[in-house]
mmCIF file of C-alpha atoms in Angstrom:
data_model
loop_
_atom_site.group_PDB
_atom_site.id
_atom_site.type_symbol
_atom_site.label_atom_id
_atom_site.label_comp_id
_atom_site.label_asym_id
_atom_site.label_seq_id
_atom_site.Cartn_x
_atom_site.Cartn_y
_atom_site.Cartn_z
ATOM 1 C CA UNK K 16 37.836 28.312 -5.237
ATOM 2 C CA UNK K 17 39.981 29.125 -8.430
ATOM 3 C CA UNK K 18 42.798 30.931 -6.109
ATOM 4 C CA UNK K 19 42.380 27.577 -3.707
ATOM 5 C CA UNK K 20 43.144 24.819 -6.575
ATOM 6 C CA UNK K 21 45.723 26.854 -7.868
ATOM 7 C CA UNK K 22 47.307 27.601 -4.887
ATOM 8 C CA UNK K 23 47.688 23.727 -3.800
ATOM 9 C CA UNK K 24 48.872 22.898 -7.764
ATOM 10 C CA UNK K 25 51.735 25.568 -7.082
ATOM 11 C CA UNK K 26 52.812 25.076 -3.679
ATOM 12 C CA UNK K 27 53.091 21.442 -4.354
ATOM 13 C CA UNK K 28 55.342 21.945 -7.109
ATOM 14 C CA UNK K 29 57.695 24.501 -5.834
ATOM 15 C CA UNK K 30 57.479 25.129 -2.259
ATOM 16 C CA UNK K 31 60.381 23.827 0.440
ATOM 17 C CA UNK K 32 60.118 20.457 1.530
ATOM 18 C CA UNK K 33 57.817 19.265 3.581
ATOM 19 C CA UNK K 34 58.857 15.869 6.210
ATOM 20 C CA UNK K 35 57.386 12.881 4.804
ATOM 21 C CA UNK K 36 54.148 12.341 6.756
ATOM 22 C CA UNK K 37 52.209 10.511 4.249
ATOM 23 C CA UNK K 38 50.325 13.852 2.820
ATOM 24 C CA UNK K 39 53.221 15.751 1.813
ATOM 25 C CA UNK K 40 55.941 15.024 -0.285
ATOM 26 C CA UNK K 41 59.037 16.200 -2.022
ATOM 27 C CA UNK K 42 59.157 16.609 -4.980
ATOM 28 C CA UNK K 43 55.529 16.241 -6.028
ATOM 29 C CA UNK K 44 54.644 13.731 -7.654
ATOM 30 C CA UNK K 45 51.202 14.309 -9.353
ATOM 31 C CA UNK K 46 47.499 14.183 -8.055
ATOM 32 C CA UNK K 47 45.744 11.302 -6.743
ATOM 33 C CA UNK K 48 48.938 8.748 -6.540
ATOM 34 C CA UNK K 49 49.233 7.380 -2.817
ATOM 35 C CA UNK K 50 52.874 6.774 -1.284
ATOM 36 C CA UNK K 51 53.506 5.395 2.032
ATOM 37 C CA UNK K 52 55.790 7.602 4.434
ATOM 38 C CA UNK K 53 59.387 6.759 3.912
ATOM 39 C CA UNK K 54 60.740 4.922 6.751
ATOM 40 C CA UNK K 55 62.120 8.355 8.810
ATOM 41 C CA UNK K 56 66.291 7.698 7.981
ATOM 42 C CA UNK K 57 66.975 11.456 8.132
ATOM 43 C CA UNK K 58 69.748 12.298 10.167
ATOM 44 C CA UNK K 59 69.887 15.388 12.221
ATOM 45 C CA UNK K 60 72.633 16.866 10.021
ATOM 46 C CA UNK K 61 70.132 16.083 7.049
ATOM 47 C CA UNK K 62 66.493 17.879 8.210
ATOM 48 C CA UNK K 63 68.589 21.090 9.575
ATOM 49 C CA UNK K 64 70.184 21.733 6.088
ATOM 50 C CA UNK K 65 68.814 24.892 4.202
ATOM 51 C CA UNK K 66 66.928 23.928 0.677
ATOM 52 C CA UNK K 67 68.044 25.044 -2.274
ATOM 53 C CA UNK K 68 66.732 27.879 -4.276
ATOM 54 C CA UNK K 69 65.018 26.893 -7.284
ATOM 55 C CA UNK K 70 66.258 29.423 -10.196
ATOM 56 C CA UNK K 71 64.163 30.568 -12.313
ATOM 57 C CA UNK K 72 64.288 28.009 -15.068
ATOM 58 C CA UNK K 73 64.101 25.348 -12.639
ATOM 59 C CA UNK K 74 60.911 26.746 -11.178
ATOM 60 C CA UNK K 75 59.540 27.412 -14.634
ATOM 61 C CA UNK K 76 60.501 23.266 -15.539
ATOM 62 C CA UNK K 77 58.836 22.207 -12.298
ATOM 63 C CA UNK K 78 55.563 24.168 -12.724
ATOM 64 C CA UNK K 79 55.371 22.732 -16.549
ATOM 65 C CA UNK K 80 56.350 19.632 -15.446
ATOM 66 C CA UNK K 81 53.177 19.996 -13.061
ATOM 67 C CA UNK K 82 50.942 21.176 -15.868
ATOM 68 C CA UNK K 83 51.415 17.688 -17.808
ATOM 69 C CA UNK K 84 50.818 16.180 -14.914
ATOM 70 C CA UNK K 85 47.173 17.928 -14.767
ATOM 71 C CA UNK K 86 46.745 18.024 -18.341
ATOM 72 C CA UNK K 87 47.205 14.357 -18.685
ATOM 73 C CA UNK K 88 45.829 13.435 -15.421
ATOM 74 C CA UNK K 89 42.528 14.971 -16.712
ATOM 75 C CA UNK K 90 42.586 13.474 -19.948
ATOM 76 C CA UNK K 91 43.240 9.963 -18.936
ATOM 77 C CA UNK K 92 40.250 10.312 -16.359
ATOM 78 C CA UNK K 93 37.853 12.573 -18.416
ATOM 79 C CA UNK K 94 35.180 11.593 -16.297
ATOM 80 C CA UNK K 95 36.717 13.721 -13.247
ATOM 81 C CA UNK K 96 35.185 17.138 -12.152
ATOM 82 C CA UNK K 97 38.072 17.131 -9.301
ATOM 83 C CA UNK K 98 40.527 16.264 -12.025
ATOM 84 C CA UNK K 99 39.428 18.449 -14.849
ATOM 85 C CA UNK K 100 39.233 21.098 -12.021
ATOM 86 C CA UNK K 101 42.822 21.137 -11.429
ATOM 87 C CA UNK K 102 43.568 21.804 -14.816
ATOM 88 C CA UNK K 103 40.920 25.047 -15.449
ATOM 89 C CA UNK K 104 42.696 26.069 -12.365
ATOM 90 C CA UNK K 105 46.556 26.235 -13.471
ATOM 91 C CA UNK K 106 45.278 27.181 -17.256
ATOM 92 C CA UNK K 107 43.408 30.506 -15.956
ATOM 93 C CA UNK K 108 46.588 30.695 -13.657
ATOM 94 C CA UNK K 109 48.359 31.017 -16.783
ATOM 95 C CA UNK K 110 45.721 33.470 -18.613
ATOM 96 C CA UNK K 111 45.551 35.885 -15.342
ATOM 97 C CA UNK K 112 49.506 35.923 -15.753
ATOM 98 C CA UNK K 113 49.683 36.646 -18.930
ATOM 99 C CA UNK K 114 47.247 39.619 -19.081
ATOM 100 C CA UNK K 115 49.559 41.170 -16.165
ATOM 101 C CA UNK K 116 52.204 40.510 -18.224
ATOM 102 C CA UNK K 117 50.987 42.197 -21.309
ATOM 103 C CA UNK K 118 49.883 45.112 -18.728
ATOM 104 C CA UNK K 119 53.259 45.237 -17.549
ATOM 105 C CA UNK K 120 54.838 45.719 -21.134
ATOM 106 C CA UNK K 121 52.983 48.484 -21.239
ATOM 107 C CA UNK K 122 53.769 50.222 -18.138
ATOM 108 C CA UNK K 123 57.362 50.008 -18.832
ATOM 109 C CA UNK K 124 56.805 51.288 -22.547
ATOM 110 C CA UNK K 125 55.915 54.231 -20.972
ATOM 111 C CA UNK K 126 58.548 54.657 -18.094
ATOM 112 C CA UNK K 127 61.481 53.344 -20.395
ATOM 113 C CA UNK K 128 60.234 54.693 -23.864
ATOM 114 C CA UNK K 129 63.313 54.248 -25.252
ATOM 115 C CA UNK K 130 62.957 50.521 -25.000
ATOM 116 C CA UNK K 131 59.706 50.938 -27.383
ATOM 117 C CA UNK K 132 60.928 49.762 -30.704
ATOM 118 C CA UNK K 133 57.463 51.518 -32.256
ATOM 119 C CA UNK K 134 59.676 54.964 -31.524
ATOM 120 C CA UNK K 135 62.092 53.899 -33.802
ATOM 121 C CA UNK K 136 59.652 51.828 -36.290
ATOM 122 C CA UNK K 137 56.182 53.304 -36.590
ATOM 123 C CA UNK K 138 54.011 50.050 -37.444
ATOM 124 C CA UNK K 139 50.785 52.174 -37.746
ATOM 125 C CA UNK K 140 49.089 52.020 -40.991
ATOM 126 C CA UNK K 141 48.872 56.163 -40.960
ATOM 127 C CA UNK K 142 53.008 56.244 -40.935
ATOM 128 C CA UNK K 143 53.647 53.628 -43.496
ATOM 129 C CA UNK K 144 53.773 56.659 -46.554
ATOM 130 C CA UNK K 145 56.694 58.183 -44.017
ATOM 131 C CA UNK K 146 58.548 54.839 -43.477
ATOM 132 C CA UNK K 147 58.299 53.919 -47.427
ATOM 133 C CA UNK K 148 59.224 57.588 -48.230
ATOM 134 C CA UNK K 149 62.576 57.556 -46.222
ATOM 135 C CA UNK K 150 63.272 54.298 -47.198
ATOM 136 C CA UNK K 151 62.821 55.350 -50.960
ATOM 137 C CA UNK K 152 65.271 58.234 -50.104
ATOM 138 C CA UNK K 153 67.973 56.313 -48.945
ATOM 139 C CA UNK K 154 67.582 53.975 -51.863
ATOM 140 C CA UNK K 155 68.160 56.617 -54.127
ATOM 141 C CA UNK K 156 71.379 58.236 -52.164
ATOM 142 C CA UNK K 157 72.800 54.217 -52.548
ATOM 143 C CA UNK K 158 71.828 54.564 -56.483
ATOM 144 C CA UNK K 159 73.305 58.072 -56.675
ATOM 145 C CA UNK K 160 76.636 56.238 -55.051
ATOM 146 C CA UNK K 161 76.864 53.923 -57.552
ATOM 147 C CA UNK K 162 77.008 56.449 -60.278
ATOM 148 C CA UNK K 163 79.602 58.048 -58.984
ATOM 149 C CA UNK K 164 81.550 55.381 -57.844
ATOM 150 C CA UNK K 165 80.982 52.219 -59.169
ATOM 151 C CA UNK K 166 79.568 50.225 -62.160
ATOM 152 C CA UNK K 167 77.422 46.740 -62.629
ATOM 153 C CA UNK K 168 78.009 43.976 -64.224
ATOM 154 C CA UNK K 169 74.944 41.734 -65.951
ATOM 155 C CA UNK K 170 76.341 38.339 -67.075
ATOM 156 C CA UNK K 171 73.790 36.865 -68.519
ATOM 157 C CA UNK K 172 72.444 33.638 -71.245
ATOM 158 C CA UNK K 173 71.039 34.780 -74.353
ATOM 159 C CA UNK K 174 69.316 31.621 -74.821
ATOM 160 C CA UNK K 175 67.700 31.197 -71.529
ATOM 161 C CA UNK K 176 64.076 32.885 -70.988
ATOM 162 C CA UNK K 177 65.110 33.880 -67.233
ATOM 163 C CA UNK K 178 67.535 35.567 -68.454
ATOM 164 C CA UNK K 179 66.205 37.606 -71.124
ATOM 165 C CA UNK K 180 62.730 38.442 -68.322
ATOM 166 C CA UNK K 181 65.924 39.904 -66.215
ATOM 167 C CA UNK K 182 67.343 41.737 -68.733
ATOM 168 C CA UNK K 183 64.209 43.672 -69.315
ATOM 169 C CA UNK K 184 64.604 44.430 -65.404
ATOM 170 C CA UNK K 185 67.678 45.463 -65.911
ATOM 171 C CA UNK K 186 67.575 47.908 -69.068
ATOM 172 C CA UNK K 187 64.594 49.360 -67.853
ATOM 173 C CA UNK K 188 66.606 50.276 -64.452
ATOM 174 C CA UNK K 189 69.638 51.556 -66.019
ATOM 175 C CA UNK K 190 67.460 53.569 -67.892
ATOM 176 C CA UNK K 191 65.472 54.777 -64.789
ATOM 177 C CA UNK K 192 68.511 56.138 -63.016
ATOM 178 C CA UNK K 193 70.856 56.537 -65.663
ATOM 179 C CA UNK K 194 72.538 53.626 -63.970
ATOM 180 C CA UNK K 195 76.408 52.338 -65.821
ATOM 181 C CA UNK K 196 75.635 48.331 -66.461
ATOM 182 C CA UNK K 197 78.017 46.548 -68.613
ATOM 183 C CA UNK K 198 75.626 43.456 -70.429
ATOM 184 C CA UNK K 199 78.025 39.916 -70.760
ATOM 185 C CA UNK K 200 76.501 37.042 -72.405
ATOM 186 C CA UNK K 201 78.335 33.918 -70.788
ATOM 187 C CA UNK K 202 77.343 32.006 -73.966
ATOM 188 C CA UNK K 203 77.865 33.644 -76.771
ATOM 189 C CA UNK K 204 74.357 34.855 -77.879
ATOM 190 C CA UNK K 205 73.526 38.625 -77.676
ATOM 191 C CA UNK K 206 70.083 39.673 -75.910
ATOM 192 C CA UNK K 207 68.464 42.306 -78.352
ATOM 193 C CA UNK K 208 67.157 43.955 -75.195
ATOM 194 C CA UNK K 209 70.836 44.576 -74.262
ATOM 195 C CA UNK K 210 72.938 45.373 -78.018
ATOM 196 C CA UNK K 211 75.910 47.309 -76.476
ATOM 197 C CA UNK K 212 76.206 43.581 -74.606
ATOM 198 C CA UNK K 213 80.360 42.143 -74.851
ATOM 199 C CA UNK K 214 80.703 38.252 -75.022
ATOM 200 C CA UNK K 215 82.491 36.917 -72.242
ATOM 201 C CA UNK K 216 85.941 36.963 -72.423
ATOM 202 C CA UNK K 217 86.926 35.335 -68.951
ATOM 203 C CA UNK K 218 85.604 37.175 -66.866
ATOM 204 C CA UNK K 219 83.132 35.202 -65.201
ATOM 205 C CA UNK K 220 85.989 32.579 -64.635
ATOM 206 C CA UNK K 221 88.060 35.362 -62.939
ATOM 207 C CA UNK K 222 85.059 36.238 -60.863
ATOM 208 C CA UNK K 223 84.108 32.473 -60.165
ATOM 209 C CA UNK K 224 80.543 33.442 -60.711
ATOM 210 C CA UNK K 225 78.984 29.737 -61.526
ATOM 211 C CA UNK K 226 75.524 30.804 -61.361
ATOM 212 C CA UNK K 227 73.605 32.876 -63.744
ATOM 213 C CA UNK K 228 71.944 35.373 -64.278
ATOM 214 C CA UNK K 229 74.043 37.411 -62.129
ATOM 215 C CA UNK K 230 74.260 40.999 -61.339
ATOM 216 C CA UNK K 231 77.975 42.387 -59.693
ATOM 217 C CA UNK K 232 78.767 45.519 -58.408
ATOM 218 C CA UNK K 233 82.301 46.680 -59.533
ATOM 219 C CA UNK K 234 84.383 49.345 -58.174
ATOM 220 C CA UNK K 235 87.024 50.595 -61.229
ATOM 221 C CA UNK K 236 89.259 52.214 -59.059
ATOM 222 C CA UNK K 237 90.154 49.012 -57.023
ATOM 223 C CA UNK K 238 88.931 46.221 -59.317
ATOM 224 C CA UNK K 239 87.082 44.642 -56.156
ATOM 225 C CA UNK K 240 83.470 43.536 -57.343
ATOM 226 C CA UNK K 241 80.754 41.833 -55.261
ATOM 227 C CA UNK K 242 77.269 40.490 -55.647
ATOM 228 C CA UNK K 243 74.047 41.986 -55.896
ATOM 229 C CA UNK K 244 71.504 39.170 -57.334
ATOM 230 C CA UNK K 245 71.699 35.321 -58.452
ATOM 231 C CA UNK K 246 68.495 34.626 -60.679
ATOM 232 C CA UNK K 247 65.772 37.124 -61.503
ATOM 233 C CA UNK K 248 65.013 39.660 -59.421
ATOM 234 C CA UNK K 249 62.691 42.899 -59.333
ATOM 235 C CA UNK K 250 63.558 46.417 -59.808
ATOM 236 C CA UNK K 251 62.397 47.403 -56.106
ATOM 237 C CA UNK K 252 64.587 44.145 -54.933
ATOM 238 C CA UNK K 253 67.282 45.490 -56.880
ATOM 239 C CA UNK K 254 67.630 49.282 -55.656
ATOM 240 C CA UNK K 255 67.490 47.664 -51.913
ATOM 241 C CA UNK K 256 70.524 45.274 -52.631
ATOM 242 C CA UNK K 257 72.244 48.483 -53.619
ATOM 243 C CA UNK K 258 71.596 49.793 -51.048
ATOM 244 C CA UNK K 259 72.792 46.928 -48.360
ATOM 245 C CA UNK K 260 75.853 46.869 -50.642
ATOM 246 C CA UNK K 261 76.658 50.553 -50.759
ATOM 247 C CA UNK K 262 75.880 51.052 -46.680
ATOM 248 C CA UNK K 263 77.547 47.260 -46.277
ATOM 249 C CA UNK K 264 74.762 45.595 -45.130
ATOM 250 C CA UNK K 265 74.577 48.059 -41.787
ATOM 251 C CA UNK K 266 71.147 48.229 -40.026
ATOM 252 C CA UNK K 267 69.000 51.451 -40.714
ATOM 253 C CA UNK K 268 67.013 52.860 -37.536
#
């Protein structure tokens, strides 16, 4: 019976044109709405010319189309089994397609593996050690890059609690990977968490850096410098900016 109803919802909405005979019309136009037969002005030229395929978009507009139809159709008229019916019939259409579907994804998992992004990203619970551990690893070859090559700038408030929370971040990383960070206070007022800090002297202004705190990574030997964090951020955060900026933002497999 299922197969039945669903088989008139479909056909009505998508199947070649029927002639106008009173009981079959193109396109449909919803259940339980009576039309008189057009008055039969075809011309010969007209009824031989081949239909047009529906793409699939337009197929996929005309069978939702039909859905609201039902859906509404059996809301507005709650009282009707046939009604109602209809509807059961194109939603378990929809469940029946979608469990092939999802059966389907599978199948080709398996005869196109490399199209399985789980062989390139484990998300199992038993792998996440291996993921974190690699991505720790390439954290620290970013970090070790940064020694070697470049230095960070902290401008920073002294009189702004944000700031000072940050600079504990900060220190505490530098000290963690023997890390080169120059401290400026943009106003004057030296962070005791930072003492080898320099009062600005400009260089903010240079930099146009108008929001603070602000951590920049600075390359000596070419005087470029870009950012790594705008307000307070945390020490994990902070080694995976360094390492977007050191790789240049490229995607990791």
């Amino acid at each position: 019976m299922k197969r039945l109803l669903l088989s008139s919802v479909l056909l009505s909405a998508i199947v070649t044109a029927k002639p106008d005979d009173g009981y079959h019309y193109s396109p449909a136009v919803g259940w339980h709405w009576y039309n008189e037969p057009a008055p039969q002005q075809e011309t010969l030229e007209a009824r031989s010319s081949p239909q047009k395929t529906l793409s699939a978009v337009e197929t996929m507009q005309k069978i939702k189309a039909l859905g609201d139809e039902l859906r509404n159709a059996a809301v507005l008229d709650p009282k009707s089994p046939e009604k109602l019916a209809r509807w059961m019939a194109f939603q378990n259409y929809w469940s029946d397609n979608a469990s092939q579907f999802s059966a389907t994804w599978q199948k080709v998992l398996l005869l196109k593996p490399e199209l399985d992004y789980n062989n390139r990203h484990s998300h199992y619970n038993a792998t996440a050690t291996l993921s974190y551990a690699n991505e720790q690893k390439a954290q620290a070859s970013a970090i070790k890059a940064v020694n070697e090559h470049y230095g960070v700038f902290f401008f920073y408030r002294g009189k702004v609690p944000l700031d000072a929370k940050l600079a504990q971040v900060v220190r505490e990383f530098a000290q963690q990977y023997q890390m080169a960070v120059m401290p400026i206070s943009v106003d004057g007022v030296i962070n005791p968490e930072l003492p080898n800090s320099q009062k600005d002297r400009g260089q903010a202004a240079k930099m146009q850096i108008r929001y603070f705190p602000a951590l920049f990574l600075v390359d000596p030997s070419t005087g470029s410098y870009h950012p790594l964090a705008y307000g307070f951020i945390s020490q994990d955060d902070l080694a995976k900016r360094l390492l977007n900026r050191v790789t240049d933002f490229t995607p990791r497999d």
